[in-house]
Amino acid sequence: LRCFFCAYGTPNSDMEYDKRFHITSKFKPDERTFPKPLTARLRNFGIRLRQLFRNRKSHPNLSRAHRQTLEYLRTQKEFIIANCDKNLGPAIIERDRYIRFAIKDHLSDTTTYERLSKEEADLYL
């Protein structure tokens, strides 16, 4: 950041910057060229960022019984957990009912879907 403040003729946009013409420099500007409050503010900013993004131990907002119930439902084969439309959250439905609804409401619509023979389906696989 200090180099940025000392730079003259820095590009105004990405259009002016061409990586092929950029030379990496080890130049470090003299500390005296910066106001002391700037250096202190940059140091404090870095400290505060590290505090905000450090790893913290989180506490679950569900009880152990709720978490175990959710895990049980997630691993069951007779239920399907699906996302609802319009970000209404997850929904749970019996697998047989879900399949019946999918066939009745969607796949049996002949204006949208076409039944394929085994040979036709094999061509697409």
CSV table of C-alpha atoms in Angstrom, one decimal:
chain,number,residue,atom,x,y,z
A,1,LEU,CA,0.0,0.0,0.0
A,2,ARG,CA,2.9,2.3,0.7
A,3,CYS,CA,4.2,1.7,-2.8
A,4,PHE,CA,0.8,2.6,-4.2
A,5,PHE,CA,1.0,6.0,-2.5
A,6,CYS,CA,4.5,6.6,-3.8
A,7,ALA,CA,3.8,5.5,-7.4
A,8,TYR,CA,3.5,8.1,-10.1
A,9,GLY,CA,1.6,7.5,-13.3
A,10,THR,CA,-0.2,4.4,-12.0
A,11,PRO,CA,-2.8,3.0,-14.4
A,12,ASN,CA,-6.3,4.5,-14.1
A,13,SER,CA,-8.0,1.4,-15.5
A,14,ASP,CA,-7.4,-2.2,-16.4
A,15,MET,CA,-7.2,-1.1,-20.0
A,16,GLU,CA,-4.0,0.8,-19.3
A,17,TYR,CA,-2.4,-2.1,-17.4
A,18,ASP,CA,-0.5,-4.7,-19.5
A,19,LYS,CA,1.2,-7.4,-17.6
A,20,ARG,CA,3.9,-7.8,-20.2
A,21,PHE,CA,5.2,-4.3,-19.5
A,22,HIS,CA,5.1,-4.7,-15.7
A,23,ILE,CA,8.4,-5.2,-13.9
A,24,THR,CA,8.3,-6.5,-10.3
A,25,SER,CA,10.2,-4.2,-8.0
A,26,LYS,CA,11.6,-4.7,-4.5
A,27,PHE,CA,11.4,-0.9,-3.9
A,28,LYS,CA,10.4,0.0,-0.4
A,29,PRO,CA,9.5,3.7,0.2
A,30,ASP,CA,11.1,5.5,3.0
A,31,GLU,CA,9.0,5.3,6.2
A,32,ARG,CA,9.3,9.1,6.7
A,33,THR,CA,7.3,9.8,3.5
A,34,PHE,CA,4.1,8.7,5.2
A,35,PRO,CA,2.2,10.3,7.9
A,36,LYS,CA,2.4,8.4,11.2
A,37,PRO,CA,-1.4,8.1,11.6
A,38,LEU,CA,-1.5,6.3,8.2
A,39,THR,CA,1.0,3.7,9.4
A,40,ALA,CA,-0.9,3.3,12.7
A,41,ARG,CA,-4.2,3.0,11.0
A,42,LEU,CA,-2.9,0.3,8.6
A,43,ARG,CA,-1.5,-1.7,11.5
A,44,ASN,CA,-4.8,-1.4,13.4
A,45,PHE,CA,-6.8,-2.3,10.3
A,46,GLY,CA,-4.7,-5.5,9.9
A,47,ILE,CA,-5.1,-6.5,13.5
A,48,ARG,CA,-8.9,-6.0,13.4
A,49,LEU,CA,-9.2,-8.0,10.2
A,50,ARG,CA,-7.3,-10.9,11.8
A,51,GLN,CA,-9.6,-10.7,14.8
A,52,LEU,CA,-12.7,-10.8,12.6
A,53,PHE,CA,-11.6,-13.7,10.5
A,54,ARG,CA,-10.0,-16.0,13.0
A,55,ASN,CA,-11.3,-19.5,13.5
A,56,ARG,CA,-13.9,-19.6,16.2
A,57,LYS,CA,-15.6,-22.4,17.9
A,58,SER,CA,-19.3,-22.3,16.9
A,59,HIS,CA,-22.2,-23.5,19.0
A,60,PRO,CA,-24.9,-25.4,17.1
A,61,ASN,CA,-28.4,-23.9,17.2
A,62,LEU,CA,-30.0,-27.3,17.3
A,63,SER,CA,-30.2,-29.7,20.2
A,64,ARG,CA,-28.5,-33.1,20.0
A,65,ALA,CA,-31.9,-34.8,19.6
A,66,HIS,CA,-32.8,-32.5,16.7
A,67,ARG,CA,-29.4,-33.1,15.0
A,68,GLN,CA,-29.8,-36.9,15.4
A,69,THR,CA,-33.4,-36.7,14.0
A,70,LEU,CA,-32.2,-34.8,11.0
A,71,GLU,CA,-29.4,-37.2,10.4
A,72,TYR,CA,-31.8,-40.2,10.7
A,73,LEU,CA,-34.2,-38.6,8.1
A,74,ARG,CA,-31.3,-37.8,5.8
A,75,THR,CA,-30.1,-41.3,5.7
A,76,GLN,CA,-33.5,-43.0,5.3
A,77,LYS,CA,-34.3,-44.5,1.9
A,78,GLU,CA,-38.1,-44.2,2.1
A,79,PHE,CA,-37.9,-40.4,2.3
A,80,ILE,CA,-36.6,-37.7,-0.1
A,81,ILE,CA,-35.5,-34.3,1.2
A,82,ALA,CA,-35.8,-31.7,-1.5
A,83,ASN,CA,-35.5,-28.0,-1.8
A,84,CYS,CA,-38.7,-26.1,-2.2
A,85,ASP,CA,-39.3,-23.5,-4.9
A,86,LYS,CA,-38.8,-19.8,-4.0
A,87,ASN,CA,-36.3,-20.5,-1.2
A,88,LEU,CA,-38.9,-21.8,1.2
A,89,GLY,CA,-36.4,-24.3,2.6
A,90,PRO,CA,-36.2,-28.0,2.6
A,91,ALA,CA,-39.2,-30.4,2.5
A,92,ILE,CA,-39.5,-34.0,3.3
A,93,ILE,CA,-41.7,-36.4,1.3
A,94,GLU,CA,-42.2,-40.1,1.0
A,95,ARG,CA,-40.2,-41.5,-1.9
A,96,ASP,CA,-43.2,-43.4,-3.5
A,97,ARG,CA,-45.4,-40.3,-3.3
A,98,TYR,CA,-42.6,-38.2,-4.9
A,99,ILE,CA,-42.3,-40.6,-7.8
A,100,ARG,CA,-46.0,-40.7,-8.3
A,101,PHE,CA,-46.3,-36.9,-8.4
A,102,ALA,CA,-43.3,-36.7,-10.8
A,103,ILE,CA,-45.0,-39.1,-13.2
A,104,LYS,CA,-48.5,-37.7,-12.9
A,105,ASP,CA,-47.7,-34.0,-12.9
A,106,HIS,CA,-44.7,-33.9,-15.2
A,107,LEU,CA,-43.6,-37.0,-17.1
A,108,SER,CA,-47.2,-37.9,-18.3
A,109,ASP,CA,-47.5,-34.4,-20.0
A,110,THR,CA,-47.2,-35.4,-23.7
A,111,THR,CA,-46.9,-31.8,-24.8
A,112,THR,CA,-43.6,-31.6,-23.0
A,113,TYR,CA,-42.2,-35.1,-22.9
A,114,GLU,CA,-42.1,-38.0,-25.4
A,115,ARG,CA,-42.0,-41.7,-24.5
A,116,LEU,CA,-38.9,-43.4,-25.9
A,117,SER,CA,-38.4,-47.0,-26.8
A,118,LYS,CA,-35.6,-48.9,-25.2
A,119,GLU,CA,-33.5,-48.6,-28.5
A,120,GLU,CA,-34.2,-44.8,-28.7
A,121,ALA,CA,-33.2,-44.3,-25.0
A,122,ASP,CA,-30.0,-46.3,-25.6
A,123,LEU,CA,-29.0,-43.9,-28.4
A,124,TYR,CA,-28.9,-41.0,-25.9
A,125,LEU,CA,-26.9,-42.9,-23.3
